[in-house]
Amino acid sequence: GQQLNQSPQSMFIQEGEDVSMNCTSSSIFNTWLWYKQDPGEGPVLLIALYKAGELTSNGRLTAQFGITRKDSFLNISASIPSDVGIYFCAWGGGADGLTFGKGTHLIIQP
Amino acid sequence: DAGVIQSPRHEVTEMGQEVTLRCKPISGHNSLFWYRQTMMRGLELLIYFNNNVPIDDSGMPEDRFSAKMPNASFSTLKIQPSEPRDSAVYFCASSLGYNQPQHFGDGTRLSIL
């Protein structure tokens, strides 16, 4: 079966630092999505990517759809306390709809 | 604009009781998804509907779980009888199409004692 991996599982960083996380798969996908979940709330869509090589920004967030269509990364520049949460990648495009990664827990120390 | 609305937000009940979770998707969205989130397993897809029809229920843990979507604006997830291992946060999400970005509700935190 397909292998999916989101890393790192957790990150402890200082406020102001840049953050980078990624997702990789053993299969090719047509869609990569990045979500953020705050405590006690549902995941909220941050960025959607639909084309290999696509690079998209949303404020301090930047995400890219890998050329091979098997990976994606999310960068957060100059982190602030409200960036704390769980970040999920999601992929799909076939008959099975979307599948979510296990998430990256981001913890920011002031 | 109203997002996905779930109720109740919290449910605490004793094992063996029937539990019904409710979801109102975003108007105009054709696909609806039910997920379960736990620390151990993360976000697991339970079932999804397209145009009110269940398409894939392979994620439903067992026969105690059932889901319905009687119309485009309402869906239920029922657990009968409930067990302590069903304790989790249950999310409903909707999207324009089954592989389009999904919009989540705030979830129902379920505790089975």
PDB file of C-alpha atoms in Angstrom:
ATOM      1  CA  GLY A   1       0.000   0.000   0.000  1.00  0.00           C
ATOM      2  CA  GLN A   2       0.958   3.637  -0.234  1.00  0.00           C
ATOM      3  CA  GLN A   3       3.307   5.045   2.385  1.00  0.00           C
ATOM      4  CA  LEU A   4       2.569   8.507   3.715  1.00  0.00           C
ATOM      5  CA  ASN A   5       4.761  10.441   6.096  1.00  0.00           C
ATOM      6  CA  GLN A   6       4.451  13.863   7.715  1.00  0.00           C
ATOM      7  CA  SER A   7       7.415  15.231   9.621  1.00  0.00           C
ATOM      8  CA  PRO A   8       8.436  16.289  12.079  1.00  0.00           C
ATOM      9  CA  GLN A   9       5.854  15.013  14.559  1.00  0.00           C
ATOM     10  CA  SER A  10       6.485  18.011  16.798  1.00  0.00           C
ATOM     11  CA  MET A  11       8.576  21.153  16.862  1.00  0.00           C
ATOM     12  CA  PHE A  12       9.643  23.312  19.775  1.00  0.00           C
ATOM     13  CA  ILE A  13      10.893  26.684  18.569  1.00  0.00           C
ATOM     14  CA  GLN A  14      11.501  30.217  19.754  1.00  0.00           C
ATOM     15  CA  GLU A  15       9.236  33.048  18.729  1.00  0.00           C
ATOM     16  CA  GLY A  16      10.577  34.708  15.605  1.00  0.00           C
ATOM     17  CA  GLU A  17      12.172  31.581  14.170  1.00  0.00           C
ATOM     18  CA  ASP A  18      11.257  30.168  10.785  1.00  0.00           C
ATOM     19  CA  VAL A  19       9.486  26.794  10.628  1.00  0.00           C
ATOM     20  CA  SER A  20       9.605  24.098   7.980  1.00  0.00           C
ATOM     21  CA  MET A  21       7.602  20.887   7.790  1.00  0.00           C
ATOM     22  CA  ASN A  22       6.943  18.433   5.003  1.00  0.00           C
ATOM     23  CA  CYS A  23       4.950  15.497   3.770  1.00  0.00           C
ATOM     24  CA  THR A  24       6.072  12.694   1.507  1.00  0.00           C
ATOM     25  CA  SER A  25       4.331   9.774  -0.095  1.00  0.00           C
ATOM     26  CA  SER A  26       5.187   6.726  -2.123  1.00  0.00           C
ATOM     27  CA  SER A  27       2.378   7.519  -4.562  1.00  0.00           C
ATOM     28  CA  ILE A  28       1.697  10.391  -6.934  1.00  0.00           C
ATOM     29  CA  PHE A  29      -1.089  12.765  -6.002  1.00  0.00           C
ATOM     30  CA  ASN A  30      -2.950  15.533  -7.789  1.00  0.00           C
ATOM     31  CA  THR A  31      -3.721  17.640  -4.749  1.00  0.00           C
ATOM     32  CA  TRP A  32      -1.832  18.721  -1.653  1.00  0.00           C
ATOM     33  CA  LEU A  33      -3.550  20.710   1.050  1.00  0.00           C
ATOM     34  CA  TRP A  34      -2.267  22.210   4.276  1.00  0.00           C
ATOM     35  CA  TYR A  35      -4.529  22.671   7.303  1.00  0.00           C
ATOM     36  CA  LYS A  36      -4.034  24.115  10.781  1.00  0.00           C
ATOM     37  CA  GLN A  37      -5.947  23.005  13.864  1.00  0.00           C
ATOM     38  CA  ASP A  38      -6.189  25.177  16.955  1.00  0.00           C
ATOM     39  CA  PRO A  39      -7.071  23.568  20.301  1.00  0.00           C
ATOM     40  CA  GLY A  40     -10.777  22.803  20.574  1.00  0.00           C
ATOM     41  CA  GLU A  41     -11.489  23.633  16.952  1.00  0.00           C
ATOM     42  CA  GLY A  42     -11.642  21.884  13.613  1.00  0.00           C
ATOM     43  CA  PRO A  43      -8.864  22.016  11.018  1.00  0.00           C
ATOM     44  CA  VAL A  44      -8.855  25.154   8.887  1.00  0.00           C
ATOM     45  CA  LEU A  45      -7.561  25.182   5.316  1.00  0.00           C
ATOM     46  CA  LEU A  46      -4.386  27.261   4.889  1.00  0.00           C
ATOM     47  CA  ILE A  47      -3.165  26.561   1.380  1.00  0.00           C
ATOM     48  CA  ALA A  48      -4.273  24.347  -1.519  1.00  0.00           C
ATOM     49  CA  LEU A  49      -1.866  23.152  -4.239  1.00  0.00           C
ATOM     50  CA  TYR A  50      -2.986  21.548  -7.493  1.00  0.00           C
ATOM     51  CA  LYS A  51       0.000  21.577  -9.832  1.00  0.00           C
ATOM     52  CA  ALA A  52       3.462  20.011  -9.597  1.00  0.00           C
ATOM     53  CA  GLY A  53       6.035  22.696  -8.799  1.00  0.00           C
ATOM     54  CA  GLU A  54       3.362  25.145  -7.641  1.00  0.00           C
ATOM     55  CA  LEU A  55       4.562  27.563  -4.957  1.00  0.00           C
ATOM     56  CA  THR A  56       1.874  29.452  -3.060  1.00  0.00           C
ATOM     57  CA  SER A  57       2.034  31.980  -0.245  1.00  0.00           C
ATOM     58  CA  ASN A  58      -0.537  33.052   2.312  1.00  0.00           C
ATOM     59  CA  GLY A  59       0.932  35.805   4.450  1.00  0.00           C
ATOM     60  CA  ARG A  60       3.893  34.359   6.337  1.00  0.00           C
ATOM     61  CA  LEU A  61       3.077  30.876   5.070  1.00  0.00           C
ATOM     62  CA  THR A  62       4.550  29.368   1.926  1.00  0.00           C
ATOM     63  CA  ALA A  63       3.806  25.906   0.566  1.00  0.00           C
ATOM     64  CA  GLN A  64       5.098  24.035  -2.459  1.00  0.00           C
ATOM     65  CA  PHE A  65       3.862  21.013  -4.401  1.00  0.00           C
ATOM     66  CA  GLY A  66       6.915  18.914  -5.233  1.00  0.00           C
ATOM     67  CA  ILE A  67       7.945  18.388  -8.840  1.00  0.00           C
ATOM     68  CA  THR A  68       7.665  14.623  -8.445  1.00  0.00           C
ATOM     69  CA  ARG A  69       4.085  15.055  -7.071  1.00  0.00           C
ATOM     70  CA  LYS A  70       5.099  12.902  -4.126  1.00  0.00           C
ATOM     71  CA  ASP A  71       5.880  15.593  -1.598  1.00  0.00           C
ATOM     72  CA  SER A  72       5.022  19.033  -0.285  1.00  0.00           C
ATOM     73  CA  PHE A  73       6.464  21.409   2.268  1.00  0.00           C
ATOM     74  CA  LEU A  74       5.073  24.216   4.381  1.00  0.00           C
ATOM     75  CA  ASN A  75       7.216  27.065   5.679  1.00  0.00           C
ATOM     76  CA  ILE A  76       6.240  29.635   8.269  1.00  0.00           C
ATOM     77  CA  SER A  77       8.446  32.689   8.513  1.00  0.00           C
ATOM     78  CA  ALA A  78       9.024  34.726  11.678  1.00  0.00           C
ATOM     79  CA  SER A  79       6.782  32.592  13.887  1.00  0.00           C
ATOM     80  CA  ILE A  80       4.463  34.244  16.395  1.00  0.00           C
ATOM     81  CA  PRO A  81       2.601  32.760  19.382  1.00  0.00           C
ATOM     82  CA  SER A  82      -0.677  32.344  17.468  1.00  0.00           C
ATOM     83  CA  ASP A  83       1.062  29.963  15.048  1.00  0.00           C
ATOM     84  CA  VAL A  84       0.865  27.311  17.764  1.00  0.00           C
ATOM     85  CA  GLY A  85      -1.282  24.357  16.763  1.00  0.00           C
ATOM     86  CA  ILE A  86      -1.289  21.170  14.751  1.00  0.00           C
ATOM     87  CA  TYR A  87      -0.527  21.393  11.043  1.00  0.00           C
ATOM     88  CA  PHE A  88      -1.866  18.689   8.761  1.00  0.00           C
ATOM     89  CA  CYS A  89      -1.035  17.944   5.201  1.00  0.00           C
ATOM     90  CA  ALA A  90      -3.688  16.229   3.128  1.00  0.00           C
ATOM     91  CA  TRP A  91      -3.399  14.660  -0.268  1.00  0.00           C
ATOM     92  CA  GLY A  92      -5.628  13.035  -2.798  1.00  0.00           C
ATOM     93  CA  GLY A  93      -7.166  13.466  -6.179  1.00  0.00           C
ATOM     94  CA  GLY A  94      -8.305   9.932  -6.812  1.00  0.00           C
ATOM     95  CA  ALA A  95     -11.437   7.978  -6.055  1.00  0.00           C
ATOM     96  CA  ASP A  96     -10.554   7.798  -2.363  1.00  0.00           C
ATOM     97  CA  GLY A  97     -10.879  11.522  -1.804  1.00  0.00           C
ATOM     98  CA  LEU A  98      -8.471  13.153   0.648  1.00  0.00           C
ATOM     99  CA  THR A  99      -6.213  11.484   3.199  1.00  0.00           C
ATOM    100  CA  PHE A 100      -4.736  13.399   6.115  1.00  0.00           C
ATOM    101  CA  GLY A 101      -1.255  13.087   7.578  1.00  0.00           C
ATOM    102  CA  LYS A 102      -0.649  12.504  11.293  1.00  0.00           C
ATOM    103  CA  GLY A 103       0.102  16.173  11.861  1.00  0.00           C
ATOM    104  CA  THR A 104       2.994  18.307  13.078  1.00  0.00           C
ATOM    105  CA  HIS A 105       2.564  19.807  16.537  1.00  0.00           C
ATOM    106  CA  LEU A 106       4.093  23.289  16.645  1.00  0.00           C
ATOM    107  CA  ILE A 107       4.979  24.732  20.039  1.00  0.00           C
ATOM    108  CA  ILE A 108       6.426  28.210  20.307  1.00  0.00           C
ATOM    109  CA  GLN A 109       8.329  29.466  23.308  1.00  0.00           C
ATOM    110  CA  PRO A 110       8.192  33.236  23.805  1.00  0.00           C
TER     111      PRO A 110
ATOM    112  CA  ASP B   1     -21.124  32.939   5.847  1.00  0.00           C
ATOM    113  CA  ALA B   2     -22.067  29.997   8.019  1.00  0.00           C
ATOM    114  CA  GLY B   3     -19.523  27.217   8.095  1.00  0.00           C
ATOM    115  CA  VAL B   4     -20.104  23.577   8.909  1.00  0.00           C
ATOM    116  CA  ILE B   5     -22.220  23.350  12.044  1.00  0.00           C
ATOM    117  CA  GLN B   6     -21.974  20.411  14.408  1.00  0.00           C
ATOM    118  CA  SER B   7     -23.953  19.576  17.504  1.00  0.00           C
ATOM    119  CA  PRO B   8     -23.567  18.924  20.294  1.00  0.00           C
ATOM    120  CA  ARG B   9     -20.101  20.380  20.991  1.00  0.00           C
ATOM    121  CA  HIS B  10     -19.645  18.055  23.938  1.00  0.00           C
ATOM    122  CA  GLU B  11     -21.334  14.799  24.889  1.00  0.00           C
ATOM    123  CA  VAL B  12     -20.730  12.718  27.972  1.00  0.00           C
ATOM    124  CA  THR B  13     -22.698   9.526  28.369  1.00  0.00           C
ATOM    125  CA  GLU B  14     -22.495   6.082  29.879  1.00  0.00           C
ATOM    126  CA  MET B  15     -21.459   3.069  27.889  1.00  0.00           C
ATOM    127  CA  GLY B  16     -24.315   1.253  26.258  1.00  0.00           C
ATOM    128  CA  GLN B  17     -26.245   4.421  25.508  1.00  0.00           C
ATOM    129  CA  GLU B  18     -27.071   5.568  22.014  1.00  0.00           C
ATOM    130  CA  VAL B  19     -25.208   8.631  20.793  1.00  0.00           C
ATOM    131  CA  THR B  20     -26.290  10.795  17.866  1.00  0.00           C
ATOM    132  CA  LEU B  21     -24.015  13.435  16.394  1.00  0.00           C
ATOM    133  CA  ARG B  22     -25.384  16.003  13.978  1.00  0.00           C
ATOM    134  CA  CYS B  23     -23.937  18.011  11.126  1.00  0.00           C
ATOM    135  CA  LYS B  24     -25.149  20.764   8.830  1.00  0.00           C
ATOM    136  CA  PRO B  25     -22.797  21.190   5.857  1.00  0.00           C
ATOM    137  CA  ILE B  26     -22.071  24.424   4.032  1.00  0.00           C
ATOM    138  CA  SER B  27     -24.906  25.239   1.674  1.00  0.00           C
ATOM    139  CA  GLY B  28     -24.097  24.170  -1.882  1.00  0.00           C
ATOM    140  CA  HIS B  29     -21.475  21.627  -0.907  1.00  0.00           C
ATOM    141  CA  ASN B  30     -22.120  18.219  -2.461  1.00  0.00           C
ATOM    142  CA  SER B  31     -19.801  16.093  -0.350  1.00  0.00           C
ATOM    143  CA  LEU B  32     -19.914  15.441   3.387  1.00  0.00           C
ATOM    144  CA  PHE B  33     -17.353  13.614   5.496  1.00  0.00           C
ATOM    145  CA  TRP B  34     -17.299  12.231   9.016  1.00  0.00           C
ATOM    146  CA  TYR B  35     -13.930  11.904  10.785  1.00  0.00           C
ATOM    147  CA  ARG B  36     -12.791  10.679  14.170  1.00  0.00           C
ATOM    148  CA  GLN B  37      -9.723  12.177  15.838  1.00  0.00           C
ATOM    149  CA  THR B  38      -7.747  10.570  18.649  1.00  0.00           C
ATOM    150  CA  MET B  39      -4.234  11.082  19.942  1.00  0.00           C
ATOM    151  CA  MET B  40      -3.226   7.594  18.894  1.00  0.00           C
ATOM    152  CA  ARG B  41      -4.687   7.476  15.392  1.00  0.00           C
ATOM    153  CA  GLY B  42      -4.964  11.103  14.326  1.00  0.00           C
ATOM    154  CA  LEU B  43      -7.723  12.015  11.876  1.00  0.00           C
ATOM    155  CA  GLU B  44      -9.503   8.962  10.507  1.00  0.00           C
ATOM    156  CA  LEU B  45     -12.099   9.132   7.763  1.00  0.00           C
ATOM    157  CA  LEU B  46     -15.187   7.169   8.806  1.00  0.00           C
ATOM    158  CA  ILE B  47     -17.560   7.706   5.886  1.00  0.00           C
ATOM    159  CA  TYR B  48     -18.319  10.171   3.164  1.00  0.00           C
ATOM    160  CA  PHE B  49     -21.373  11.084   1.161  1.00  0.00           C
ATOM    161  CA  ASN B  50     -21.657  12.526  -2.319  1.00  0.00           C
ATOM    162  CA  ASN B  51     -25.001  14.110  -3.204  1.00  0.00           C
ATOM    163  CA  ASN B  52     -26.492  12.541  -0.045  1.00  0.00           C
ATOM    164  CA  VAL B  53     -25.431   9.022  -1.075  1.00  0.00           C
ATOM    165  CA  PRO B  54     -22.883   7.108   1.059  1.00  0.00           C
ATOM    166  CA  ILE B  55     -19.882   6.430  -1.176  1.00  0.00           C
ATOM    167  CA  ASP B  56     -17.289   4.888   1.098  1.00  0.00           C
ATOM    168  CA  ASP B  57     -17.984   3.606   4.611  1.00  0.00           C
ATOM    169  CA  SER B  58     -14.910   1.411   4.848  1.00  0.00           C
ATOM    170  CA  GLY B  59     -13.631   3.542   7.719  1.00  0.00           C
ATOM    171  CA  MET B  60     -16.632   2.866   9.940  1.00  0.00           C
ATOM    172  CA  PRO B  61     -15.212   0.820  12.829  1.00  0.00           C
ATOM    173  CA  GLU B  62     -18.031  -1.684  13.178  1.00  0.00           C
ATOM    174  CA  ASP B  63     -21.747  -2.222  12.960  1.00  0.00           C
ATOM    175  CA  ARG B  64     -22.353  -0.103  16.034  1.00  0.00           C
ATOM    176  CA  PHE B  65     -21.656   2.942  13.863  1.00  0.00           C
ATOM    177  CA  SER B  66     -24.120   4.190  11.285  1.00  0.00           C
ATOM    178  CA  ALA B  67     -24.471   7.421   9.319  1.00  0.00           C
ATOM    179  CA  LYS B  68     -27.292   8.936   7.344  1.00  0.00           C
ATOM    180  CA  MET B  69     -27.787  11.946   5.136  1.00  0.00           C
ATOM    181  CA  PRO B  70     -31.518  12.342   4.554  1.00  0.00           C
ATOM    182  CA  ASN B  71     -31.091  15.618   2.674  1.00  0.00           C
ATOM    183  CA  ALA B  72     -28.417  18.007   1.444  1.00  0.00           C
ATOM    184  CA  SER B  73     -28.402  20.047   4.629  1.00  0.00           C
ATOM    185  CA  PHE B  74     -28.254  17.439   7.373  1.00  0.00           C
ATOM    186  CA  SER B  75     -26.346  14.340   8.383  1.00  0.00           C
ATOM    187  CA  THR B  76     -26.158  12.193  11.500  1.00  0.00           C
ATOM    188  CA  LEU B  77     -23.585   9.798  12.883  1.00  0.00           C
ATOM    189  CA  LYS B  78     -25.012   7.326  15.365  1.00  0.00           C
ATOM    190  CA  ILE B  79     -23.263   4.965  17.747  1.00  0.00           C
ATOM    191  CA  GLN B  80     -25.379   2.250  19.340  1.00  0.00           C
ATOM    192  CA  PRO B  81     -24.410   0.877  21.773  1.00  0.00           C
ATOM    193  CA  SER B  82     -21.553   3.204  22.713  1.00  0.00           C
ATOM    194  CA  GLU B  83     -18.339   1.937  24.317  1.00  0.00           C
ATOM    195  CA  PRO B  84     -15.523   3.763  26.176  1.00  0.00           C
ATOM    196  CA  ARG B  85     -13.153   3.210  23.228  1.00  0.00           C
ATOM    197  CA  ASP B  86     -15.456   5.374  21.110  1.00  0.00           C
ATOM    198  CA  SER B  87     -14.342   8.414  23.099  1.00  0.00           C
ATOM    199  CA  ALA B  88     -12.826  10.877  20.625  1.00  0.00           C
ATOM    200  CA  VAL B  89     -13.492  14.118  18.824  1.00  0.00           C
ATOM    201  CA  TYR B  90     -15.775  13.598  15.846  1.00  0.00           C
ATOM    202  CA  PHE B  91     -15.564  16.057  12.979  1.00  0.00           C
ATOM    203  CA  CYS B  92     -17.860  16.690  10.085  1.00  0.00           C
ATOM    204  CA  ALA B  93     -16.515  18.350   6.941  1.00  0.00           C
ATOM    205  CA  SER B  94     -18.041  19.353   3.637  1.00  0.00           C
ATOM    206  CA  SER B  95     -16.686  20.258   0.217  1.00  0.00           C
ATOM    207  CA  LEU B  96     -17.833  21.166  -3.266  1.00  0.00           C
ATOM    208  CA  GLY B  97     -16.628  17.779  -4.512  1.00  0.00           C
ATOM    209  CA  TYR B  98     -15.162  14.668  -2.931  1.00  0.00           C
ATOM    210  CA  ASN B  99     -11.556  15.629  -3.751  1.00  0.00           C
ATOM    211  CA  GLN B 100     -11.966  19.378  -3.235  1.00  0.00           C
ATOM    212  CA  PRO B 101     -10.710  21.215  -0.112  1.00  0.00           C
ATOM    213  CA  GLN B 102     -12.786  20.235   2.881  1.00  0.00           C
ATOM    214  CA  HIS B 103     -14.173  22.690   5.414  1.00  0.00           C
ATOM    215  CA  PHE B 104     -14.474  21.372   8.944  1.00  0.00           C
ATOM    216  CA  GLY B 105     -16.887  21.993  11.768  1.00  0.00           C
ATOM    217  CA  ASP B 106     -15.624  22.541  15.305  1.00  0.00           C
ATOM    218  CA  GLY B 107     -16.250  18.924  16.234  1.00  0.00           C
ATOM    219  CA  THR B 108     -18.103  17.006  18.924  1.00  0.00           C
ATOM    220  CA  ARG B 109     -16.002  15.912  21.882  1.00  0.00           C
ATOM    221  CA  LEU B 110     -17.471  12.567  22.924  1.00  0.00           C
ATOM    222  CA  SER B 111     -16.710  10.907  26.222  1.00  0.00           C
ATOM    223  CA  ILE B 112     -18.134   7.475  26.963  1.00  0.00           C
ATOM    224  CA  LEU B 113     -17.846   6.539  30.635  1.00  0.00           C
TER     225      LEU B 113
END
